[in-house]
Amino acid sequence: MTTEKTSTPADPPVVNPDAAHDALTAVDPRLLVREQGVKGYWSEFKRKMHAGDLGSIPVVIGLIVIAVIFQSMNSQFLSAKNLTDISVTMVGTGMMAVGIIFVLLLGEIDLSVGAVSGVSGALAAVLSVTNGMNEWLAVLIALAGGAVIGALHGFFFARIGAPAFAVTLAGLLFWQGFMLQMLGDTGTINLDSEGVVGRMTTYFFSDVAAAYGLAAAAVAVFFLSSFFDNRRRDAAGVPSRPLSDTLLRTALLGVVAFAAAAVFNQYRGLPLALVLFLAALVITDFVLRRTSYGRKVFALGGSVEASRRAGINVTAVRISVFSIAGFFAAVGGLFWASKIAAANQSAGAGELLMNVIAAAVIGGTSLFGGRGRTWNALLGAMVIVSIQYGLALEGIRTPVVYMITGGVLLATVVIDSITRKTQRTAGRA
């Protein structure tokens, strides 16, 4: 009697044994910190570097380098006045970058945000100044108009199937012309500097308690949210960060927050514009990281077909994302109108669109979709505006500013591309 031998197929050869080893041994960073303490931080740092997961490290280092270089060139760069001016000026770009980040997470692009921002400022000015409408109502209509315009772009992209690049490029041209039509022959409508829009960038909480109070509230909220989140993870039996880790992170945030508060109080106090920007970042970050809608946005950025098979309404999510981009473009447009106390023909033109996209990408959002946070808008806008202010202090001409900003954007895109390749090599993409 013969026994048949059943042959089992051989395991496929491992193309990259190092990457396979990393994939098998990768553990939750919270578990590393809990088990190894300080050594766990170093182990996680090395793993991220090896896998190309740089996070916000290049941006933070870049901001430090920018501060050191420009401060050495001009002692006024780190003055309370200049830093306050930077924090107010970056809000318009930053708000628009928040909306662009939502679109980039899908792996798409919106070229119309500059024009939409101009339309929103012009619409608010025409309604409130020319037609005498209540300014609060005019602002709400302008914001709703931005959301509707974005949804319209999303409809042509998601429902009709036209490329987002082409749709939003057409939108850029159309809404730019629409804005010029609204402004009329004069081309400029001056705003009341003491009105709702005018005070968006000129109002400061002069009481020192305001800045320090906001810093204390931010630190307290961060600690409590982290603490209770870790308790929930402990109860669920999943890795969580130790209390010492939470205390360390809270202390670092406290140093940054109270240092910023001290700087603001040396000049005019806490800017209302920055408060509104931070509130927008907190809300949008919560939406992206803590809601099912946010998970759907990230899923679409990873794979549209897989998302569709998982039951996600791809069309609805895409339209809503472009509507969000239009809304934040309108918000940014109002801040820019507030900055110059007017709505004019140059609104939304020039380098604004490129600065907005650059802020999102430089901050750490991937152009390839699926990776990014709305806090990237803060970091990216800080880099862009800091470079502009630093060069302005030295009297550098505008063409040079454009070239330097373009070089920084190119370097960021190159880093993003290299990071993607490194992650694919490490088996993480």
PDB file of N, CA and C in Angstrom, residues 231-316:
ATOM      1  N   ARG A 231      -7.818  56.082  30.230  1.00  0.00           N
ATOM      2  CA  ARG A 231      -8.624  55.236  31.121  1.00  0.00           C
ATOM      3  C   ARG A 231      -9.581  54.358  30.326  1.00  0.00           C
ATOM      4  N   ARG A 232     -10.173  54.927  29.286  1.00  0.00           N
ATOM      5  CA  ARG A 232     -11.075  54.127  28.441  1.00  0.00           C
ATOM      6  C   ARG A 232     -10.306  53.017  27.735  1.00  0.00           C
ATOM      7  N   ARG A 233      -9.095  53.316  27.295  1.00  0.00           N
ATOM      8  CA  ARG A 233      -8.288  52.302  26.628  1.00  0.00           C
ATOM      9  C   ARG A 233      -7.887  51.213  27.614  1.00  0.00           C
ATOM     10  N   ASP A 234      -7.553  51.608  28.845  1.00  0.00           N
ATOM     11  CA  ASP A 234      -7.234  50.611  29.877  1.00  0.00           C
ATOM     12  C   ASP A 234      -8.416  49.695  30.133  1.00  0.00           C
ATOM     13  N   ALA A 235      -9.599  50.290  30.230  1.00  0.00           N
ATOM     14  CA  ALA A 235     -10.798  49.500  30.501  1.00  0.00           C
ATOM     15  C   ALA A 235     -11.113  48.538  29.361  1.00  0.00           C
ATOM     16  N   ALA A 236     -10.740  48.958  28.131  1.00  0.00           N
ATOM     17  CA  ALA A 236     -11.001  48.105  26.967  1.00  0.00           C
ATOM     18  C   ALA A 236      -9.892  47.087  26.743  1.00  0.00           C
ATOM     19  N   GLY A 237      -8.818  47.178  27.540  1.00  0.00           N
ATOM     20  CA  GLY A 237      -7.730  46.214  27.410  1.00  0.00           C
ATOM     21  C   GLY A 237      -6.824  46.456  26.230  1.00  0.00           C
ATOM     22  N   VAL A 238      -6.755  47.698  25.751  1.00  0.00           N
ATOM     23  CA  VAL A 238      -5.873  48.021  24.628  1.00  0.00           C
ATOM     24  C   VAL A 238      -4.756  48.930  25.145  1.00  0.00           C
ATOM     25  N   PRO A 239      -3.619  48.992  24.422  1.00  0.00           N
ATOM     26  CA  PRO A 239      -2.484  49.792  24.899  1.00  0.00           C
ATOM     27  C   PRO A 239      -2.857  51.253  25.127  1.00  0.00           C
ATOM     28  N   SER A 240      -2.338  51.822  26.201  1.00  0.00           N
ATOM     29  CA  SER A 240      -2.576  53.224  26.524  1.00  0.00           C
ATOM     30  C   SER A 240      -1.276  53.836  27.033  1.00  0.00           C
ATOM     31  N   ARG A 241      -1.222  55.148  27.023  1.00  0.00           N
ATOM     32  CA  ARG A 241      -0.021  55.832  27.473  1.00  0.00           C
ATOM     33  C   ARG A 241      -0.008  55.907  29.000  1.00  0.00           C
ATOM     34  N   PRO A 242       1.156  55.755  29.624  1.00  0.00           N
ATOM     35  CA  PRO A 242       1.244  55.886  31.082  1.00  0.00           C
ATOM     36  C   PRO A 242       1.001  57.324  31.509  1.00  0.00           C
ATOM     37  N   LEU A 243       0.678  57.513  32.779  1.00  0.00           N
ATOM     38  CA  LEU A 243       0.409  58.850  33.297  1.00  0.00           C
ATOM     39  C   LEU A 243       1.617  59.758  33.134  1.00  0.00           C
ATOM     40  N   SER A 244       2.817  59.222  33.299  1.00  0.00           N
ATOM     41  CA  SER A 244       4.024  60.045  33.150  1.00  0.00           C
ATOM     42  C   SER A 244       4.132  60.615  31.744  1.00  0.00           C
ATOM     43  N   ASP A 245       3.742  59.838  30.739  1.00  0.00           N
ATOM     44  CA  ASP A 245       3.775  60.303  29.355  1.00  0.00           C
ATOM     45  C   ASP A 245       2.780  61.444  29.155  1.00  0.00           C
ATOM     46  N   THR A 246       1.574  61.282  29.706  1.00  0.00           N
ATOM     47  CA  THR A 246       0.560  62.330  29.602  1.00  0.00           C
ATOM     48  C   THR A 246       1.024  63.606  30.286  1.00  0.00           C
ATOM     49  N   LEU A 247       1.644  63.475  31.453  1.00  0.00           N
ATOM     50  CA  LEU A 247       2.138  64.644  32.177  1.00  0.00           C
ATOM     51  C   LEU A 247       3.250  65.354  31.395  1.00  0.00           C
ATOM     52  N   LEU A 248       4.125  64.581  30.751  1.00  0.00           N
ATOM     53  CA  LEU A 248       5.207  65.165  29.967  1.00  0.00           C
ATOM     54  C   LEU A 248       4.648  65.957  28.788  1.00  0.00           C
ATOM     55  N   ARG A 249       3.704  65.357  28.073  1.00  0.00           N
ATOM     56  CA  ARG A 249       3.101  66.041  26.926  1.00  0.00           C
ATOM     57  C   ARG A 249       2.365  67.301  27.368  1.00  0.00           C
ATOM     58  N   THR A 250       1.664  67.202  28.495  1.00  0.00           N
ATOM     59  CA  THR A 250       0.939  68.364  29.007  1.00  0.00           C
ATOM     60  C   THR A 250       1.905  69.473  29.390  1.00  0.00           C
ATOM     61  N   ALA A 251       3.036  69.107  30.005  1.00  0.00           N
ATOM     62  CA  ALA A 251       4.032  70.106  30.390  1.00  0.00           C
ATOM     63  C   ALA A 251       4.613  70.817  29.169  1.00  0.00           C
ATOM     64  N   LEU A 252       4.898  70.061  28.104  1.00  0.00           N
ATOM     65  CA  LEU A 252       5.431  70.670  26.883  1.00  0.00           C
ATOM     66  C   LEU A 252       4.427  71.632  26.260  1.00  0.00           C
ATOM     67  N   LEU A 253       3.151  71.206  26.228  1.00  0.00           N
ATOM     68  CA  LEU A 253       2.108  72.089  25.705  1.00  0.00           C
ATOM     69  C   LEU A 253       2.000  73.337  26.571  1.00  0.00           C
ATOM     70  N   GLY A 254       2.110  73.165  27.889  1.00  0.00           N
ATOM     71  CA  GLY A 254       2.024  74.300  28.788  1.00  0.00           C
ATOM     72  C   GLY A 254       3.122  75.316  28.544  1.00  0.00           C
ATOM     73  N   VAL A 255       4.334  74.840  28.303  1.00  0.00           N
ATOM     74  CA  VAL A 255       5.458  75.745  28.037  1.00  0.00           C
ATOM     75  C   VAL A 255       5.178  76.580  26.786  1.00  0.00           C
ATOM     76  N   VAL A 256       4.733  75.913  25.716  1.00  0.00           N
ATOM     77  CA  VAL A 256       4.460  76.621  24.464  1.00  0.00           C
ATOM     78  C   VAL A 256       3.298  77.598  24.632  1.00  0.00           C
ATOM     79  N   ALA A 257       2.204  77.140  25.262  1.00  0.00           N
ATOM     80  CA  ALA A 257       0.996  77.964  25.396  1.00  0.00           C
ATOM     81  C   ALA A 257       1.259  79.202  26.253  1.00  0.00           C
ATOM     82  N   PHE A 258       1.913  79.035  27.396  1.00  0.00           N
ATOM     83  CA  PHE A 258       2.143  80.189  28.281  1.00  0.00           C
ATOM     84  C   PHE A 258       3.221  81.114  27.724  1.00  0.00           C
ATOM     85  N   ALA A 259       4.180  80.573  26.967  1.00  0.00           N
ATOM     86  CA  ALA A 259       5.162  81.429  26.311  1.00  0.00           C
ATOM     87  C   ALA A 259       4.481  82.309  25.262  1.00  0.00           C
ATOM     88  N   ALA A 260       3.577  81.714  24.488  1.00  0.00           N
ATOM     89  CA  ALA A 260       2.833  82.487  23.488  1.00  0.00           C
ATOM     90  C   ALA A 260       1.967  83.554  24.167  1.00  0.00           C
ATOM     91  N   ALA A 261       1.314  83.192  25.277  1.00  0.00           N
ATOM     92  CA  ALA A 261       0.482  84.154  26.006  1.00  0.00           C
ATOM     93  C   ALA A 261       1.326  85.326  26.504  1.00  0.00           C
ATOM     94  N   ALA A 262       2.520  85.025  26.991  1.00  0.00           N
ATOM     95  CA  ALA A 262       3.399  86.089  27.488  1.00  0.00           C
ATOM     96  C   ALA A 262       3.797  87.033  26.359  1.00  0.00           C
ATOM     97  N   VAL A 263       4.065  86.478  25.170  1.00  0.00           N
ATOM     98  CA  VAL A 263       4.434  87.316  24.028  1.00  0.00           C
ATOM     99  C   VAL A 263       3.270  88.222  23.641  1.00  0.00           C
ATOM    100  N   PHE A 264       2.060  87.678  23.542  1.00  0.00           N
ATOM    101  CA  PHE A 264       0.892  88.483  23.159  1.00  0.00           C
ATOM    102  C   PHE A 264       0.650  89.607  24.163  1.00  0.00           C
ATOM    103  N   ASN A 265       0.810  89.304  25.444  1.00  0.00           N
ATOM    104  CA  ASN A 265       0.553  90.314  26.472  1.00  0.00           C
ATOM    105  C   ASN A 265       1.603  91.411  26.501  1.00  0.00           C
ATOM    106  N   GLN A 266       2.740  91.183  25.868  1.00  0.00           N
ATOM    107  CA  GLN A 266       3.750  92.232  25.780  1.00  0.00           C
ATOM    108  C   GLN A 266       3.385  93.286  24.737  1.00  0.00           C
ATOM    109  N   TYR A 267       2.430  92.943  23.851  1.00  0.00           N
ATOM    110  CA  TYR A 267       2.057  93.891  22.796  1.00  0.00           C
ATOM    111  C   TYR A 267       0.634  94.406  23.029  1.00  0.00           C
ATOM    112  N   ARG A 268      -0.347  93.819  22.374  1.00  0.00           N
ATOM    113  CA  ARG A 268      -1.723  94.319  22.494  1.00  0.00           C
ATOM    114  C   ARG A 268      -2.672  93.324  23.153  1.00  0.00           C
ATOM    115  N   GLY A 269      -2.185  92.145  23.452  1.00  0.00           N
ATOM    116  CA  GLY A 269      -3.050  91.151  24.052  1.00  0.00           C
ATOM    117  C   GLY A 269      -3.335  89.998  23.098  1.00  0.00           C
ATOM    118  N   LEU A 270      -4.327  89.201  23.432  1.00  0.00           N
ATOM    119  CA  LEU A 270      -4.671  88.011  22.658  1.00  0.00           C
ATOM    120  C   LEU A 270      -5.496  88.384  21.437  1.00  0.00           C
ATOM    121  N   PRO A 271      -5.051  88.046  20.213  1.00  0.00           N
ATOM    122  CA  PRO A 271      -5.811  88.404  19.008  1.00  0.00           C
ATOM    123  C   PRO A 271      -7.072  87.547  18.860  1.00  0.00           C
ATOM    124  N   LEU A 272      -8.183  88.188  18.577  1.00  0.00           N
ATOM    125  CA  LEU A 272      -9.427  87.459  18.320  1.00  0.00           C
ATOM    126  C   LEU A 272      -9.267  86.521  17.133  1.00  0.00           C
ATOM    127  N   ALA A 273      -8.548  86.958  16.112  1.00  0.00           N
ATOM    128  CA  ALA A 273      -8.356  86.146  14.908  1.00  0.00           C
ATOM    129  C   ALA A 273      -7.733  84.806  15.250  1.00  0.00           C
ATOM    130  N   LEU A 274      -6.722  84.811  16.107  1.00  0.00           N
ATOM    131  CA  LEU A 274      -6.051  83.565  16.479  1.00  0.00           C
ATOM    132  C   LEU A 274      -6.979  82.665  17.287  1.00  0.00           C
ATOM    133  N   VAL A 275      -7.787  83.244  18.142  1.00  0.00           N
ATOM    134  CA  VAL A 275      -8.746  82.452  18.925  1.00  0.00           C
ATOM    135  C   VAL A 275      -9.708  81.725  17.996  1.00  0.00           C
ATOM    136  N   LEU A 276     -10.226  82.436  16.995  1.00  0.00           N
ATOM    137  CA  LEU A 276     -11.154  81.824  16.045  1.00  0.00           C
ATOM    138  C   LEU A 276     -10.468  80.718  15.234  1.00  0.00           C
ATOM    139  N   PHE A 277      -9.219  80.959  14.863  1.00  0.00           N
ATOM    140  CA  PHE A 277      -8.468  79.961  14.105  1.00  0.00           C
ATOM    141  C   PHE A 277      -8.255  78.696  14.925  1.00  0.00           C
ATOM    142  N   LEU A 278      -7.832  78.860  16.173  1.00  0.00           N
ATOM    143  CA  LEU A 278      -7.608  77.697  17.038  1.00  0.00           C
ATOM    144  C   LEU A 278      -8.902  76.937  17.276  1.00  0.00           C
ATOM    145  N   ALA A 279     -10.020  77.657  17.434  1.00  0.00           N
ATOM    146  CA  ALA A 279     -11.311  76.994  17.619  1.00  0.00           C
ATOM    147  C   ALA A 279     -11.669  76.160  16.386  1.00  0.00           C
ATOM    148  N   ALA A 280     -11.411  76.722  15.199  1.00  0.00           N
ATOM    149  CA  ALA A 280     -11.688  75.982  13.955  1.00  0.00           C
ATOM    150  C   ALA A 280     -10.817  74.732  13.865  1.00  0.00           C
ATOM    151  N   LEU A 281      -9.557  74.830  14.282  1.00  0.00           N
ATOM    152  CA  LEU A 281      -8.659  73.676  14.234  1.00  0.00           C
ATOM    153  C   LEU A 281      -9.115  72.580  15.197  1.00  0.00           C
ATOM    154  N   VAL A 282      -9.524  72.961  16.394  1.00  0.00           N
ATOM    155  CA  VAL A 282      -9.979  71.974  17.378  1.00  0.00           C
ATOM    156  C   VAL A 282     -11.222  71.243  16.867  1.00  0.00           C
ATOM    157  N   ILE A 283     -12.170  71.991  16.319  1.00  0.00           N
ATOM    158  CA  ILE A 283     -13.422  71.383  15.841  1.00  0.00           C
ATOM    159  C   ILE A 283     -13.162  70.459  14.663  1.00  0.00           C
ATOM    160  N   THR A 284     -12.408  70.935  13.677  1.00  0.00           N
ATOM    161  CA  THR A 284     -12.175  70.113  12.484  1.00  0.00           C
ATOM    162  C   THR A 284     -11.306  68.893  12.801  1.00  0.00           C
ATOM    163  N   ASP A 285     -10.346  69.059  13.724  1.00  0.00           N
ATOM    164  CA  ASP A 285      -9.529  67.911  14.116  1.00  0.00           C
ATOM    165  C   ASP A 285     -10.396  66.853  14.795  1.00  0.00           C
ATOM    166  N   PHE A 286     -11.342  67.294  15.621  1.00  0.00           N
ATOM    167  CA  PHE A 286     -12.256  66.348  16.264  1.00  0.00           C
ATOM    168  C   PHE A 286     -13.104  65.630  15.216  1.00  0.00           C
ATOM    169  N   VAL A 287     -13.585  66.378  14.230  1.00  0.00           N
ATOM    170  CA  VAL A 287     -14.417  65.768  13.176  1.00  0.00           C
ATOM    171  C   VAL A 287     -13.639  64.704  12.417  1.00  0.00           C
ATOM    172  N   LEU A 288     -12.394  65.001  12.072  1.00  0.00           N
ATOM    173  CA  LEU A 288     -11.608  64.056  11.277  1.00  0.00           C
ATOM    174  C   LEU A 288     -11.164  62.839  12.070  1.00  0.00           C
ATOM    175  N   ARG A 289     -10.822  63.020  13.341  1.00  0.00           N
ATOM    176  CA  ARG A 289     -10.225  61.914  14.103  1.00  0.00           C
ATOM    177  C   ARG A 289     -11.207  61.163  14.998  1.00  0.00           C
ATOM    178  N   ARG A 290     -12.344  61.797  15.310  1.00  0.00           N
ATOM    179  CA  ARG A 290     -13.234  61.203  16.309  1.00  0.00           C
ATOM    180  C   ARG A 290     -14.627  60.874  15.800  1.00  0.00           C
ATOM    181  N   THR A 291     -14.914  61.105  14.544  1.00  0.00           N
ATOM    182  CA  THR A 291     -16.252  60.831  14.014  1.00  0.00           C
ATOM    183  C   THR A 291     -16.182  59.847  12.857  1.00  0.00           C
ATOM    184  N   SER A 292     -17.313  59.216  12.600  1.00  0.00           N
ATOM    185  CA  SER A 292     -17.375  58.270  11.477  1.00  0.00           C
ATOM    186  C   SER A 292     -17.186  58.997  10.151  1.00  0.00           C
ATOM    187  N   TYR A 293     -17.640  60.246  10.082  1.00  0.00           N
ATOM    188  CA  TYR A 293     -17.448  61.011   8.849  1.00  0.00           C
ATOM    189  C   TYR A 293     -15.961  61.182   8.552  1.00  0.00           C
ATOM    190  N   GLY A 294     -15.181  61.529   9.579  1.00  0.00           N
ATOM    191  CA  GLY A 294     -13.746  61.694   9.382  1.00  0.00           C
ATOM    192  C   GLY A 294     -13.090  60.413   8.903  1.00  0.00           C
ATOM    193  N   ARG A 295     -13.516  59.292   9.467  1.00  0.00           N
ATOM    194  CA  ARG A 295     -12.939  58.004   9.036  1.00  0.00           C
ATOM    195  C   ARG A 295     -13.285  57.709   7.581  1.00  0.00           C
ATOM    196  N   LYS A 296     -14.462  58.157   7.149  1.00  0.00           N
ATOM    197  CA  LYS A 296     -14.851  57.952   5.754  1.00  0.00           C
ATOM    198  C   LYS A 296     -13.969  58.786   4.826  1.00  0.00           C
ATOM    199  N   VAL A 297     -13.634  60.004   5.250  1.00  0.00           N
ATOM    200  CA  VAL A 297     -12.768  60.855   4.438  1.00  0.00           C
ATOM    201  C   VAL A 297     -11.397  60.204   4.272  1.00  0.00           C
ATOM    202  N   PHE A 298     -10.827  59.709   5.358  1.00  0.00           N
ATOM    203  CA  PHE A 298      -9.528  59.037   5.278  1.00  0.00           C
ATOM    204  C   PHE A 298      -9.620  57.759   4.436  1.00  0.00           C
ATOM    205  N   ALA A 299     -10.738  57.047   4.575  1.00  0.00           N
ATOM    206  CA  ALA A 299     -10.906  55.812   3.800  1.00  0.00           C
ATOM    207  C   ALA A 299     -10.924  56.103   2.305  1.00  0.00           C
ATOM    208  N   LEU A 300     -11.623  57.168   1.909  1.00  0.00           N
ATOM    209  CA  LEU A 300     -11.663  57.525   0.494  1.00  0.00           C
ATOM    210  C   LEU A 300     -10.276  57.903  -0.012  1.00  0.00           C
ATOM    211  N   GLY A 301      -9.490  58.565   0.839  1.00  0.00           N
ATOM    212  CA  GLY A 301      -8.135  58.908   0.434  1.00  0.00           C
ATOM    213  C   GLY A 301      -7.261  57.693   0.252  1.00  0.00           C
ATOM    214  N   GLY A 302      -7.595  56.599   0.959  1.00  0.00           N
ATOM    215  CA  GLY A 302      -6.821  55.371   0.816  1.00  0.00           C
ATOM    216  C   GLY A 302      -7.206  54.569  -0.409  1.00  0.00           C
ATOM    217  N   SER A 303      -8.516  54.375  -0.608  1.00  0.00           N
ATOM    218  CA  SER A 303      -8.990  53.609  -1.760  1.00  0.00           C
ATOM    219  C   SER A 303     -10.477  53.891  -1.972  1.00  0.00           C
ATOM    220  N   VAL A 304     -10.795  54.455  -3.123  1.00  0.00           N
ATOM    221  CA  VAL A 304     -12.187  54.774  -3.423  1.00  0.00           C
ATOM    222  C   VAL A 304     -13.002  53.497  -3.594  1.00  0.00           C
ATOM    223  N   GLU A 305     -12.450  52.528  -4.323  1.00  0.00           N
ATOM    224  CA  GLU A 305     -13.186  51.299  -4.588  1.00  0.00           C
ATOM    225  C   GLU A 305     -13.439  50.515  -3.307  1.00  0.00           C
ATOM    226  N   ALA A 306     -12.432  50.424  -2.446  1.00  0.00           N
ATOM    227  CA  ALA A 306     -12.614  49.719  -1.180  1.00  0.00           C
ATOM    228  C   ALA A 306     -13.655  50.424  -0.316  1.00  0.00           C
ATOM    229  N   SER A 307     -13.666  51.743  -0.349  1.00  0.00           N
ATOM    230  CA  SER A 307     -14.654  52.506   0.424  1.00  0.00           C
ATOM    231  C   SER A 307     -16.054  52.263  -0.102  1.00  0.00           C
ATOM    232  N   ARG A 308     -16.184  52.207  -1.414  1.00  0.00           N
ATOM    233  CA  ARG A 308     -17.500  51.964  -1.996  1.00  0.00           C
ATOM    234  C   ARG A 308     -18.005  50.579  -1.628  1.00  0.00           C
ATOM    235  N   ARG A 309     -17.118  49.597  -1.648  1.00  0.00           N
ATOM    236  CA  ARG A 309     -17.525  48.240  -1.288  1.00  0.00           C
ATOM    237  C   ARG A 309     -17.843  48.106   0.201  1.00  0.00           C
ATOM    238  N   ALA A 310     -17.272  49.021   1.000  1.00  0.00           N
ATOM    239  CA  ALA A 310     -17.547  49.009   2.444  1.00  0.00           C
ATOM    240  C   ALA A 310     -18.860  49.706   2.773  1.00  0.00           C
ATOM    241  N   GLY A 311     -19.541  50.218   1.766  1.00  0.00           N
ATOM    242  CA  GLY A 311     -20.847  50.830   1.980  1.00  0.00           C
ATOM    243  C   GLY A 311     -20.818  52.329   2.177  1.00  0.00           C
ATOM    244  N   ILE A 312     -19.677  52.959   1.946  1.00  0.00           N
ATOM    245  CA  ILE A 312     -19.576  54.418   2.101  1.00  0.00           C
ATOM    246  C   ILE A 312     -20.197  55.097   0.881  1.00  0.00           C
ATOM    247  N   ASN A 313     -21.009  56.123   1.146  1.00  0.00           N
ATOM    248  CA  ASN A 313     -21.604  56.906   0.064  1.00  0.00           C
ATOM    249  C   ASN A 313     -20.524  57.849  -0.469  1.00  0.00           C
ATOM    250  N   VAL A 314     -19.789  57.379  -1.455  1.00  0.00           N
ATOM    251  CA  VAL A 314     -18.636  58.107  -1.969  1.00  0.00           C
ATOM    252  C   VAL A 314     -19.044  59.470  -2.515  1.00  0.00           C
ATOM    253  N   THR A 315     -20.140  59.522  -3.246  1.00  0.00           N
ATOM    254  CA  THR A 315     -20.581  60.782  -3.848  1.00  0.00           C
ATOM    255  C   THR A 315     -20.889  61.826  -2.784  1.00  0.00           C
ATOM    256  N   ALA A 316     -21.627  61.429  -1.757  1.00  0.00           N
ATOM    257  CA  ALA A 316     -22.021  62.379  -0.706  1.00  0.00           C
ATOM    258  C   ALA A 316     -20.803  62.902   0.047  1.00  0.00           C
TER     259      ALA A 316
END
